[in-house]
Amino acid sequence: MQKKRVRLTLLINLFVYCCFSGIAYSQTQTIPLETKHHALVLQVSDQQDVRISYLGRRLNRVAEYKSIPDTYKQSTDYTGLLNSAYTPSGSRNLMEPAISVTHADGNQSLDLRYVSHEIQQLEDGISLLKIALKDPVYPFEVTLFYKAYFKDDVVEQWSEIKHDERGAVTLHKFASANLHLKASAYWLRQYYGDWAREMQPEEEKLTHGIKVLDSKLGTRANLFQPPVFMVSLDRPATEHEGEVLLGSLQWSGNFRTDLELDPQNNLRIISGINNYASDYSLEKGEVFTTPVFMYTFSAQGKGLASRNLHNWARDYKLLDGHGQRLTLLNNWEATYFDFNEEKLKALLKDTKKLGVDLFLLDDGWFANKYPRNGDTAGLGDWEENRSKLPNGIGTLVKEASANGVKFGIWIEPEMVNPKSELYETHPDWVIKQPKRDEYYFRNQLVLDLSNPDVQDFVFGVVDDLFTENPDLAYIKWDCNAVIYNAYSAHLDNQSHLYIEYVRGLYKVLERVRAKYPTVPMMLCSGGGGRVDYAALQYFTEYWPSDNTDPMERIFIQWENSYFYPAIASANHVTDWGKQPIKFRTDVAMMGKLGFDIVIDHLNDNDLAFCQQAVKTYNGIKGTIWHGDQYRLTHPRENSVASMLFVDKAKEKGVLFNYLVNNRYDEGSHLPIKLDGLDPERNYRISEINLYPGTSSPIAGEQVYSGDFLMKIGFNPQVRKARESVILQLEAE
Ligand code: DGJ
């Protein structure tokens, strides 16, 4: 059926294409790009403008897409460009442009007309639509790319810009995507945050004008605002209902998304690299490739949209998306900078005792002239600190192996403390204004990754560690500072810095992955300051927040789960929060489990609980990492938050439930309706991860059909005395 439809689409395209390249071009042509449930339809007008005529649910009959525009009787579009597929500026456009330029001769007008298009089948279920556009007056071209992932209803979009003018053209704006939606109303769900309070949601009805989501931070760019967002059509979508688009830019630097409600009441979405302080001088013949903007569209609410994204991410984006992950013991909060070889050897024994896979040595292991004993010095000087580690990392890696665990290490290779030998030797490698006072973020400055020498240095930090310690099994790649005083001693053109920084970063990561393709790496940034799908191609996991108070984490992990799969979420049990160890561990289990506590300080019961929890987790992690995720009751709307993971075969499930309201008599008074089960099968439900000495009222004798569990539900009996309950479902 799917093949038939793709064939039909291709035939129609071929037909219109032939018509166009034949005699006269008078008819409009329709170019539908379909996925399983969604269609993006482009239309070429008789003026050869390329427009988006539809974005929404897929129609049964391809031929009917061309009838869509006539069904709208909206006010006049004076320019014919309100729904442009890539809005130029300086000619007849009156709205926010996707692209604006100054030509080599100083002229600022741009018009882009259809030249040709083609659709390629890349691999099973992935098609790529390319549309070539050209200015009728200037030798200036843009190619639009739309990559459709059929089964996941995901579309990736980007553009290539080039010219053949006599001299450089300045690009003032150069978006990746320009979408156009029609509905009676649009509801934007966006996120804001700061350190330790990432992913705070806000939802509002969009009004006329432009709402801009953006970052100008350069590095750690998502600190105040991540690039992810949702737009619901007509009314706010729920988990199960409503038409909703989830989108994001795949770029680890400054981004900008404009959401413009136009005079016709349609929504224009333009997303790309932030053009703030970033005029780009494009040489003749150079191709400027924008980063990828991606979106998924669901007509069955946010839940399906997020599961589609998770599947897509695990199949195509996240490094080793279908692989395994290492549980670990981290020493950051256990020791901070205060450790030595002896202490670490004891922690390696604790790692073994706890039963996790790996010990992760955090910040503080390096620098000698200015030892890294706090966050004010040493960053950049990546040789082992001789007084803390007289025998080097190698001894620890061996010791880890003797204990039957793996060894991982923390680095922050893009940054430098002014108090460091690196800064003294290479002040020109540092991003800072030559004539102004330095200004610091966590006492550090950012290295200039636009400079190939700096790229070599950063690659060398990773490469040297692996060369000297081939058994090193894990990297935590931190990135704490933003860019202040943006200036590169290397670049001639300062307005290229923000872009070249990110390009430089990707060049380094490419080299790291070419040489070390599989080693797991955590994308850390003092929290969720950096996660995006461009970076996740190089990383196996990300660190959502330094805030590991489990109550806060329920909320932060919840919002992240709309966009990123649980396998990528590194969650550590720490001493943040007042909740008992069981609560903290249960919350950390909803992703990739780690610990950052002093094992020695645990009482016998807590230790026994943690040891058992690691074993329990090993039994359920496959379902959490590779299964489907269902948000059942939302912590912002209910006293009990419930999150369910069901394996793809619908044979196993893990249901996490937490009391998130401490008021009198709050708890799960109603059953919680499950999702994603096989209605015909019976499921045995039992409580797991119990604290030593406690028993459960849900002991495993209870068997219900999937039908019952999804229509009536199950009560996990969450209340003050049972604040955190994990249930296991097993099909009989
Ligand atoms: C910020 C990270 O988020 C923490 O986990 C820790 O690694 C510190 N940096 C170390 O400086």
XYZ file of C-alpha atoms and ligand atoms in Angstrom:
743
model
C 0.000 0.000 0.000
C 2.795 2.329 1.054
C 4.785 1.486 -2.081
C 1.746 1.996 -4.266
C 1.210 5.458 -2.852
C 4.844 6.475 -3.245
C 4.679 5.264 -6.834
C 1.535 7.236 -7.485
C 3.091 10.350 -6.000
C 6.138 9.909 -8.167
C 4.025 9.426 -11.271
C 2.072 12.580 -10.618
C 5.270 14.482 -9.982
C 6.827 13.098 -13.097
C 3.750 14.113 -15.022
C 3.740 17.684 -13.793
C 7.484 17.889 -14.165
C 7.269 16.776 -17.790
C 4.474 19.253 -18.433
C 6.616 22.004 -17.048
C 9.788 21.167 -18.866
C 7.710 20.697 -22.040
C 6.198 23.495 -24.093
C 4.661 26.322 -22.173
C 4.376 26.608 -18.443
C 0.905 27.812 -17.673
C -0.607 25.391 -15.184
C 0.201 25.328 -11.531
C 1.697 22.120 -10.294
C 1.280 20.360 -7.001
C 4.122 18.585 -5.234
C 2.917 16.466 -2.347
C 5.413 14.995 0.101
C 3.698 12.319 2.115
C 4.510 10.300 5.167
C 2.309 7.667 6.759
C -0.229 10.089 8.211
C 1.006 13.514 7.167
C 1.451 15.529 4.009
C 3.373 18.630 3.125
C 2.090 19.936 -0.162
C 3.942 22.485 -2.240
C 2.484 24.264 -5.163
C 4.171 26.060 -8.019
C 2.118 29.006 -9.177
C 1.886 30.138 -12.759
C 4.291 32.887 -11.737
C 6.632 30.084 -10.643
C 6.489 31.009 -7.004
C 6.775 27.940 -4.785
C 4.221 27.942 -1.996
C 3.106 25.662 0.770
C -0.502 24.906 -0.004
C -1.044 22.401 2.785
C 0.560 20.956 5.879
C -1.551 18.485 7.785
C -3.200 15.094 7.655
C -2.562 12.979 4.588
C -5.474 12.647 2.185
C -6.577 9.342 0.727
C -6.512 10.686 -2.821
C -3.343 12.368 -3.906
C -5.184 14.124 -6.723
C -7.292 16.068 -4.212
C -4.380 18.024 -2.716
C -4.621 20.494 -5.565
C -8.194 21.318 -4.539
C -7.217 22.449 -1.051
C -6.362 26.120 -1.741
C -9.762 26.831 -3.297
C -11.561 25.819 -0.118
C -10.086 28.789 1.753
C -11.793 32.143 1.313
C -9.406 34.281 3.276
C -8.492 37.921 2.817
C -6.258 39.096 0.014
C -2.669 37.986 -0.069
C -1.317 41.083 -1.773
C 1.997 39.539 -2.683
C 1.295 35.877 -3.341
C 4.126 35.221 -0.935
C 2.409 34.784 2.420
C 2.748 31.029 2.051
C 6.067 31.091 0.221
C 8.112 27.952 0.727
C 11.175 30.172 1.205
C 10.284 33.816 1.538
C 12.744 36.210 -0.101
C 13.061 39.854 0.881
C 13.549 43.148 -0.872
C 11.217 42.449 -3.769
C 7.472 42.265 -3.227
C 7.420 40.389 0.097
C 5.907 42.233 3.087
C 6.372 39.621 5.816
C 9.270 38.159 7.806
C 11.691 36.690 5.240
C 13.416 33.326 5.295
C 16.319 34.835 3.395
C 17.632 38.329 2.903
C 20.797 39.347 1.090
C 22.927 42.152 -0.253
C 24.139 41.250 -3.703
C 27.696 41.798 -4.864
C 26.564 45.048 -6.535
C 24.957 46.375 -3.340
C 21.377 45.674 -4.370
C 19.206 44.208 -1.616
C 16.385 42.629 -3.569
C 15.813 38.959 -3.977
C 13.198 36.949 -5.755
C 13.195 33.170 -5.962
C 11.342 31.289 -8.680
C 10.880 27.615 -9.371
C 13.377 25.951 -11.684
C 12.886 22.230 -11.160
C 12.292 19.569 -8.593
C 12.951 15.889 -8.047
C 12.072 13.256 -5.517
C 14.570 10.533 -4.712
C 13.913 7.378 -2.736
C 16.956 7.203 -0.467
C 16.286 4.016 1.414
C 13.205 2.150 2.407
C 10.737 4.666 3.739
C 12.908 7.759 3.274
C 12.399 10.133 0.386
C 14.141 13.362 -0.442
C 12.438 16.180 -2.282
C 14.723 18.823 -3.798
C 13.374 22.024 -5.230
C 15.664 24.333 -7.130
C 14.879 28.071 -7.018
C 16.574 30.887 -8.842
C 16.453 34.653 -8.895
C 15.283 35.770 -12.360
C 17.611 38.786 -12.271
C 20.695 37.746 -10.292
C 22.715 34.514 -10.603
C 21.583 33.499 -7.140
C 20.158 30.060 -6.319
C 18.585 28.279 -3.420
C 17.816 24.581 -3.254
C 15.232 23.476 -0.733
C 15.524 19.974 0.721
C 12.706 18.063 2.387
C 13.575 14.631 3.739
C 10.531 12.591 4.673
C 10.684 9.626 7.044
C 7.558 7.750 6.086
C 6.798 5.552 9.074
C 7.715 8.144 11.713
C 5.871 11.100 10.148
C 9.023 13.156 10.492
C 10.258 15.702 7.950
C 13.716 17.268 7.952
C 14.205 20.445 6.018
C 17.218 22.517 5.062
C 18.486 24.662 2.219
C 21.581 25.269 0.148
C 22.410 28.782 -0.956
C 24.901 29.708 -3.659
C 25.546 32.345 -6.311
C 27.672 33.200 -9.263
C 27.947 36.954 -8.770
C 31.034 39.055 -9.205
C 32.084 39.226 -5.583
C 30.707 38.103 -2.261
C 27.014 38.255 -1.404
C 26.109 39.058 2.183
C 23.481 36.798 3.687
C 21.594 38.687 6.390
C 19.135 35.894 7.039
C 19.411 32.299 5.868
C 16.699 30.105 7.362
C 16.590 26.347 7.232
C 12.833 26.070 6.989
C 9.812 28.138 6.132
C 6.515 26.428 6.973
C 2.958 27.608 6.664
C -0.036 26.318 8.628
C -3.731 27.003 8.386
C -6.054 26.622 11.377
C -8.626 28.575 13.353
C -6.113 29.193 16.158
C -2.533 28.240 17.060
C -1.255 27.289 20.495
C 2.460 27.507 21.089
C 4.140 25.409 23.783
C 7.627 26.730 24.378
C 10.256 26.342 27.073
C 12.397 28.633 29.171
C 14.910 27.976 31.880
C 18.197 28.625 33.550
C 20.696 26.508 35.430
C 18.865 23.888 37.535
C 15.458 24.814 36.181
C 15.567 23.724 32.595
C 12.566 22.942 30.383
C 9.910 25.066 32.089
C 6.901 24.980 29.778
C 4.650 27.866 28.803
C 1.677 27.561 26.523
C -0.158 30.425 24.883
C -2.452 31.235 22.041
C -0.496 33.024 19.349
C -1.644 36.493 18.462
C -0.860 38.512 15.359
C 2.694 39.588 14.851
C 5.873 37.619 15.418
C 6.793 35.491 18.376
C 10.515 34.768 18.343
C 12.175 31.844 20.115
C 15.909 32.332 20.060
C 19.317 32.113 21.616
C 22.279 34.459 21.354
C 24.486 32.639 23.847
C 26.838 31.094 21.279
C 27.770 28.004 23.290
C 25.577 26.259 25.853
C 23.036 27.984 23.692
C 19.889 26.471 25.212
C 20.450 27.719 28.754
C 17.555 30.187 28.701
C 15.576 28.724 25.835
C 15.895 25.417 24.007
C 15.062 25.208 20.280
C 12.253 22.672 20.789
C 8.630 23.785 20.573
C 5.119 22.565 19.782
C 2.327 24.204 17.841
C -1.209 22.847 18.268
C -3.818 23.648 15.666
C -7.315 24.901 16.582
C -6.995 24.006 20.290
C -4.223 22.884 22.646
C -3.439 19.264 21.875
C -3.557 16.717 24.667
C -1.600 13.481 24.903
C -4.173 11.682 22.760
C -6.026 14.321 20.833
C -5.439 17.226 18.566
C -3.288 18.202 15.634
C 0.158 19.191 16.756
C 3.560 19.878 15.242
C 6.708 19.298 17.320
C 9.719 21.045 15.849
C 13.330 21.937 16.501
C 16.472 23.125 14.805
C 19.418 20.740 14.738
C 22.131 23.213 15.604
C 24.260 23.505 18.749
C 24.544 27.278 18.664
C 22.438 30.369 18.223
C 19.049 29.557 16.757
C 16.002 31.585 15.872
C 12.463 30.500 15.188
C 9.914 33.112 14.094
C 6.240 32.248 14.482
C 4.316 34.871 12.586
C 0.541 35.007 12.563
C -0.084 36.741 9.274
C -2.934 39.045 8.165
C -4.811 36.061 6.738
C -4.649 34.356 10.165
C -2.267 31.710 8.919
C 0.885 30.770 10.768
C 4.261 31.192 9.160
C 7.140 29.380 10.892
C 10.678 30.321 9.905
C 13.546 28.587 11.656
C 17.290 28.589 11.276
C 20.599 29.783 12.630
C 20.092 33.048 14.479
C 21.193 35.833 12.175
C 22.018 38.007 15.200
C 25.517 39.496 14.636
C 25.981 36.877 11.938
C 25.907 38.438 8.497
C 27.508 35.800 6.328
C 29.720 36.753 3.435
C 29.143 34.100 0.769
C 31.857 33.845 -1.831
C 31.103 33.091 -5.462
C 30.745 29.331 -5.879
C 30.645 28.631 -2.127
C 27.622 26.633 -0.990
C 26.069 27.670 2.291
C 24.230 24.679 3.719
C 21.892 25.553 6.532
C 21.425 23.211 9.471
C 18.441 20.894 9.471
C 15.092 21.872 10.910
C 12.958 18.880 11.786
C 9.342 18.433 12.680
C 6.824 15.724 13.228
C 3.105 16.193 12.757
C 0.476 14.213 14.632
C -3.300 14.338 14.418
C -3.544 12.206 17.561
C -1.970 14.471 20.097
C 1.435 14.965 21.625
C 1.857 11.380 22.786
C 1.999 9.896 19.305
C 4.139 12.770 18.070
C 6.703 12.116 20.776
C 6.774 8.364 20.172
C 7.326 9.014 16.478
C 10.229 11.282 17.357
C 11.689 8.678 19.713
C 11.541 5.988 17.039
C 13.030 8.303 14.460
C 15.782 9.410 16.849
C 16.749 5.859 17.748
C 16.720 4.789 14.097
C 18.494 7.715 12.501
C 19.918 10.326 14.849
C 20.981 9.403 18.350
C 24.343 7.640 18.366
C 23.799 3.940 19.046
C 20.077 4.534 19.478
C 19.321 0.820 19.585
C 22.338 -0.102 21.649
C 23.110 -0.525 25.308
C 24.082 2.057 27.893
C 26.359 1.852 30.938
C 25.028 2.364 34.462
C 27.555 4.265 36.511
C 28.800 5.789 39.725
C 29.952 9.400 39.311
C 32.090 11.166 41.931
C 31.135 14.796 41.278
C 28.794 15.373 44.191
C 30.495 12.712 46.276
C 33.894 14.449 46.299
C 33.753 17.597 44.186
C 37.428 18.564 43.632
C 38.627 16.924 46.799
C 40.031 13.503 45.935
C 43.243 11.583 45.407
C 44.226 8.200 44.053
C 43.473 6.408 47.301
C 40.013 7.903 47.566
C 39.260 7.037 43.943
C 40.430 3.466 44.416
C 37.926 3.170 47.258
C 35.231 4.558 44.954
C 36.135 1.942 42.344
C 35.445 -0.707 44.981
C 32.151 1.041 45.745
C 31.277 0.932 42.050
C 31.719 -2.810 42.142
C 29.813 -3.055 45.419
C 26.908 -1.089 44.006
C 26.789 -3.314 40.939
C 26.896 -0.619 38.250
C 28.958 -0.925 35.065
C 31.313 2.037 35.238
C 33.030 4.573 37.473
C 32.999 8.108 36.096
C 35.779 10.413 37.304
C 34.527 13.991 37.186
C 36.138 17.432 37.198
C 39.358 18.088 39.130
C 41.793 15.393 37.918
C 44.098 17.649 35.862
C 46.412 20.695 35.768
C 49.650 21.238 37.696
C 50.892 24.803 37.504
C 47.390 25.957 38.409
C 45.859 22.807 39.899
C 42.193 22.237 39.276
C 41.153 22.275 42.931
C 38.191 24.516 42.306
C 36.466 26.026 39.322
C 38.750 29.073 39.193
C 41.872 27.470 37.720
C 43.390 24.788 35.557
C 40.765 24.378 32.848
C 42.646 23.810 29.609
C 45.658 22.036 31.137
C 44.737 18.441 30.502
C 47.583 16.546 32.082
C 46.905 14.597 35.283
C 47.456 16.507 38.486
C 50.553 14.904 39.932
C 49.740 15.354 43.588
C 46.230 13.921 43.280
C 47.073 11.231 40.740
C 50.833 10.521 40.930
C 50.410 7.360 38.861
C 48.138 8.878 36.277
C 44.777 7.855 34.899
C 46.241 4.617 33.572
C 46.531 3.167 37.081
C 42.894 3.941 37.757
C 41.751 2.389 34.490
C 43.668 -0.784 35.418
C 42.332 -0.742 38.941
C 38.799 -0.382 37.584
C 39.331 -3.399 35.408
C 40.708 -5.368 38.383
C 37.440 -4.539 40.128
C 35.426 -5.739 37.155
C 34.111 -2.277 36.257
C 34.806 0.168 33.447
C 36.301 3.633 33.751
C 35.075 6.905 32.294
C 36.292 10.481 32.553
C 35.027 14.079 32.526
C 36.386 16.719 30.161
C 35.401 20.238 29.212
C 37.710 20.680 26.242
C 36.157 23.784 24.680
C 36.816 25.971 27.709
C 39.706 27.625 29.505
C 40.300 29.312 32.852
C 42.340 32.518 32.515
C 44.401 30.999 35.289
C 45.873 28.224 33.191
C 48.976 27.469 31.181
C 46.827 27.147 28.074
C 45.650 30.722 28.437
C 49.206 31.936 29.093
C 50.551 30.154 26.014
C 47.700 30.796 23.626
C 45.786 33.940 24.554
C 44.878 34.206 20.862
C 42.939 30.927 21.096
C 40.418 32.499 23.414
C 37.187 34.242 22.416
C 37.417 37.731 23.930
C 37.368 41.320 22.784
C 40.925 42.645 22.416
C 40.179 46.077 23.843
C 37.652 45.200 26.539
C 37.713 43.697 29.992
C 37.187 39.988 30.094
C 33.890 38.790 31.442
C 33.533 35.266 32.795
C 30.941 32.580 33.078
C 31.899 30.183 35.879
C 35.365 31.761 35.828
C 36.012 30.554 32.320
C 36.241 31.627 28.729
C 35.443 29.795 25.514
C 38.150 28.594 23.137
C 37.872 29.770 19.558
C 36.804 26.655 17.692
C 36.709 28.551 14.410
C 40.509 28.244 14.539
C 41.779 24.908 13.104
C 44.639 24.908 15.638
C 42.074 25.003 18.421
C 40.125 22.227 16.723
C 43.321 20.149 16.715
C 43.852 20.929 20.371
C 40.311 19.940 21.376
C 40.456 16.767 19.312
C 43.843 16.091 20.907
C 42.360 16.256 24.419
C 40.102 13.306 23.563
C 42.595 11.513 21.354
C 45.407 11.665 23.921
C 43.168 10.243 26.619
C 42.222 7.273 24.450
C 45.730 6.776 23.090
C 47.186 6.688 26.571
C 44.260 4.712 28.021
C 42.790 2.478 25.331
C 40.424 0.891 27.858
C 38.784 4.178 28.713
C 35.087 3.426 28.284
C 33.139 6.674 28.611
C 33.440 10.440 28.226
C 31.368 13.114 29.942
C 31.796 16.178 27.679
C 30.939 19.274 29.667
C 30.412 22.811 28.365
C 29.566 25.379 30.990
C 30.257 28.824 29.570
C 28.387 31.007 27.131
C 30.186 33.331 24.722
C 30.676 36.859 26.004
C 32.632 39.474 24.084
C 32.390 37.540 20.829
C 35.631 38.116 18.928
C 37.998 35.742 17.170
C 41.669 36.533 16.687
C 41.618 33.973 13.893
C 38.737 35.170 11.725
C 38.879 38.104 9.336
C 35.146 38.339 9.306
C 33.879 38.643 12.872
C 30.264 38.143 11.921
C 31.125 34.542 11.011
C 32.223 33.640 14.526
C 29.007 32.189 15.954
C 28.572 30.006 12.877
C 32.199 28.971 12.518
C 32.323 28.067 16.196
C 29.617 25.442 15.747
C 31.072 24.231 12.459
C 34.424 23.857 14.237
C 32.782 21.908 17.031
C 31.192 19.504 14.552
C 34.512 19.081 12.741
C 36.079 18.006 16.020
C 33.209 15.667 16.844
C 33.425 14.166 13.339
C 37.087 13.400 13.929
C 36.378 11.947 17.354
C 33.688 9.681 15.931
C 35.764 8.688 12.906
C 38.434 7.376 15.257
C 36.262 6.284 18.191
C 32.904 5.448 16.646
C 31.229 3.658 19.512
C 32.559 4.881 22.827
C 29.628 6.262 24.838
C 29.724 10.006 25.462
C 27.462 12.184 27.568
C 26.525 15.584 26.232
C 26.688 17.619 29.406
C 26.472 21.313 29.762
C 25.844 21.974 33.402
C 22.392 20.775 32.504
C 20.244 20.825 29.384
C 22.140 23.728 27.935
C 23.100 21.992 24.774
C 20.968 19.054 23.787
C 19.756 19.036 20.175
C 19.619 16.468 17.405
C 22.724 17.685 15.603
C 24.828 17.106 18.713
C 23.112 13.831 19.570
C 24.510 12.303 16.385
C 27.824 12.219 18.232
C 26.580 11.444 21.737
C 24.817 8.521 23.311
C 23.140 10.523 26.058
C 22.628 14.003 27.478
C 22.434 15.505 30.954
C 19.017 17.165 31.395
C 19.910 19.205 34.482
C 22.275 19.534 37.417
C 19.075 19.658 39.406
C 18.650 16.064 40.518
C 16.064 16.748 43.210
C 13.724 13.951 42.105
C 10.620 16.112 42.381
C 12.149 18.659 40.018
C 13.493 15.915 37.789
C 10.023 14.434 37.295
C 9.021 17.712 35.672
C 12.237 18.301 33.721
C 12.440 14.731 32.411
C 8.738 14.850 31.574
C 9.054 17.819 29.232
C 12.255 16.509 27.679
C 10.504 13.225 26.992
C 8.342 14.877 24.348
C 11.423 15.445 22.233
C 14.114 12.970 23.272
C 13.870 9.235 24.013
C 14.488 7.936 27.544
C 17.602 6.015 26.486
C 19.322 9.379 25.949
C 18.405 10.848 29.322
C 21.253 10.455 31.846
C 19.648 10.486 35.291
C 21.665 10.293 38.484
C 20.625 9.491 42.035
C 22.166 12.196 44.226
C 21.606 13.813 47.606
C 19.540 16.643 46.124
C 16.006 16.704 47.513
C 14.537 15.420 50.736
C 12.965 12.285 49.334
C 14.059 8.825 50.460
C 16.556 6.909 48.355
C 13.799 4.808 46.809
C 12.015 7.857 45.406
C 15.269 9.279 44.056
C 16.251 5.982 42.450
C 12.821 5.352 40.942
C 12.913 8.736 39.201
C 16.444 8.173 37.891
C 15.366 4.814 36.479
C 13.121 6.555 33.917
C 16.076 6.881 31.575
C 19.698 5.849 31.925
C 20.459 5.185 35.590
C 23.517 6.510 37.376
C 24.481 7.328 40.960
C 26.390 10.259 42.374
C 26.316 9.575 46.103
C 28.782 8.451 48.763
C 28.148 4.722 48.928
C 29.974 4.600 52.256
C 27.416 6.922 53.794
C 24.454 4.681 52.975
C 22.962 2.717 55.856
C 22.590 -1.028 55.385
C 19.030 -0.878 54.117
C 19.721 1.959 51.696
C 22.750 0.129 50.351
C 20.838 -3.139 50.006
C 18.055 -1.226 48.250
C 20.446 0.401 45.774
C 22.178 -2.881 45.005
C 18.857 -4.572 44.378
C 17.616 -1.553 42.377
C 20.543 -1.885 39.972
C 19.629 -5.553 39.420
C 15.955 -4.681 38.995
C 16.887 -1.939 36.553
C 18.986 -4.348 34.506
C 15.835 -6.415 34.094
C 13.636 -3.540 32.901
C 16.062 -1.179 31.156
C 15.441 -2.765 27.746
C 11.776 -1.766 27.936
C 12.626 1.768 29.080
C 15.326 2.328 26.468
C 13.815 0.630 23.445
C 10.082 0.564 24.133
C 7.273 3.058 23.644
C 6.734 5.792 26.199
C 3.272 6.878 27.360
C 2.681 9.860 29.615
C -0.485 8.834 31.480
C -1.104 11.508 34.113
C 0.778 14.791 33.925
C 2.530 16.120 37.077
C 1.350 19.662 36.341
C -2.285 18.598 36.194
C -2.524 15.765 38.719
C -1.391 14.792 42.205
C 0.070 11.613 40.798
C 2.400 11.551 37.803
C 2.395 8.270 35.875
C 4.721 7.301 33.074
C 4.501 3.985 31.247
C 7.007 2.192 29.029
C 5.803 -0.748 26.917
C 8.110 -2.950 24.901
C 7.550 -3.159 21.157
C 6.101 -6.682 21.402
C 3.564 -5.448 24.005
C 4.681 -8.209 26.316
C 6.267 -6.170 29.083
C 5.580 -2.833 30.666
C 7.017 -0.670 33.426
C 4.765 1.892 35.072
C 6.325 4.649 37.184
C 4.041 6.553 39.586
C 4.909 9.442 41.896
C 3.020 11.540 44.389
C 3.730 15.114 43.318
C 1.359 16.910 45.685
C 1.934 16.775 49.415
C -1.424 18.140 50.514
C -3.755 16.226 52.829
C -5.126 12.976 51.425
C -3.662 13.414 47.970
C -3.001 10.210 46.080
C -4.277 8.007 43.295
C -7.979 8.070 44.137
C -8.851 7.076 40.591
C -7.430 4.225 38.534
C -4.841 5.290 35.992
C -5.712 4.342 32.443
C -2.864 2.545 30.735
C -1.967 2.753 27.076
C -0.140 0.897 24.329
C -1.105 -2.600 25.532
C -2.595 -5.435 23.529
C -6.305 -5.351 24.427
C -6.589 -9.100 23.871
C -3.777 -10.135 26.152
C -3.749 -10.560 29.909
C -1.159 -8.773 31.965
C 0.049 -9.726 35.422
C 0.858 -6.667 37.501
C 3.346 -6.656 40.353
C 5.161 -3.965 42.258
C 8.943 -3.929 41.939
C 11.815 -2.020 43.495
C 10.462 -2.242 47.032
C 12.500 -0.881 49.895
C 13.842 -3.612 52.226
C 11.353 -4.526 54.919
C 8.340 -3.100 53.089
C 5.613 -5.073 51.397
C 3.246 -4.199 48.614
C -0.511 -4.409 48.332
C 0.130 -5.220 44.668
C 1.797 -8.557 45.000
C 1.465 -10.027 41.561
C -1.779 -11.984 41.752
C -3.613 -9.338 39.804
C -4.211 -10.170 36.172
C -6.232 -7.951 33.827
C -6.783 -7.769 30.125
C -5.088 -5.010 28.189
C -8.609 -3.896 27.284
C -9.525 -3.465 30.954
C -6.280 -1.709 31.812
C -6.687 0.775 28.983
C -10.416 1.456 29.492
C -10.747 1.228 33.271
C -7.161 1.424 34.414
C -5.208 0.265 37.413
C -4.708 1.906 40.771
C -1.057 1.933 41.889
C -2.268 3.000 45.346
C -0.008 6.009 45.519
C -0.413 7.996 48.732
C 1.725 9.657 51.385
C 3.071 6.326 52.677
C 3.637 5.100 49.095
C 4.988 8.161 47.304
C 6.780 6.280 44.610
C 5.548 3.046 43.076
C 6.994 1.093 40.144
C 4.802 -1.588 38.641
C 5.818 -4.270 36.232
C 3.432 -5.688 33.647
C 4.014 -9.088 32.152
C 1.830 -10.560 29.451
C 0.678 -14.105 30.214
C 28.689 20.768 35.446
C 28.098 19.394 35.337
O 26.743 19.484 35.031
C 28.317 18.633 36.625
O 27.712 17.370 36.563
C 29.796 18.513 36.881
O 30.380 17.702 35.909
C 30.429 19.892 36.912
N 30.116 20.660 35.748
C 31.918 19.770 37.032
O 32.533 20.988 36.994
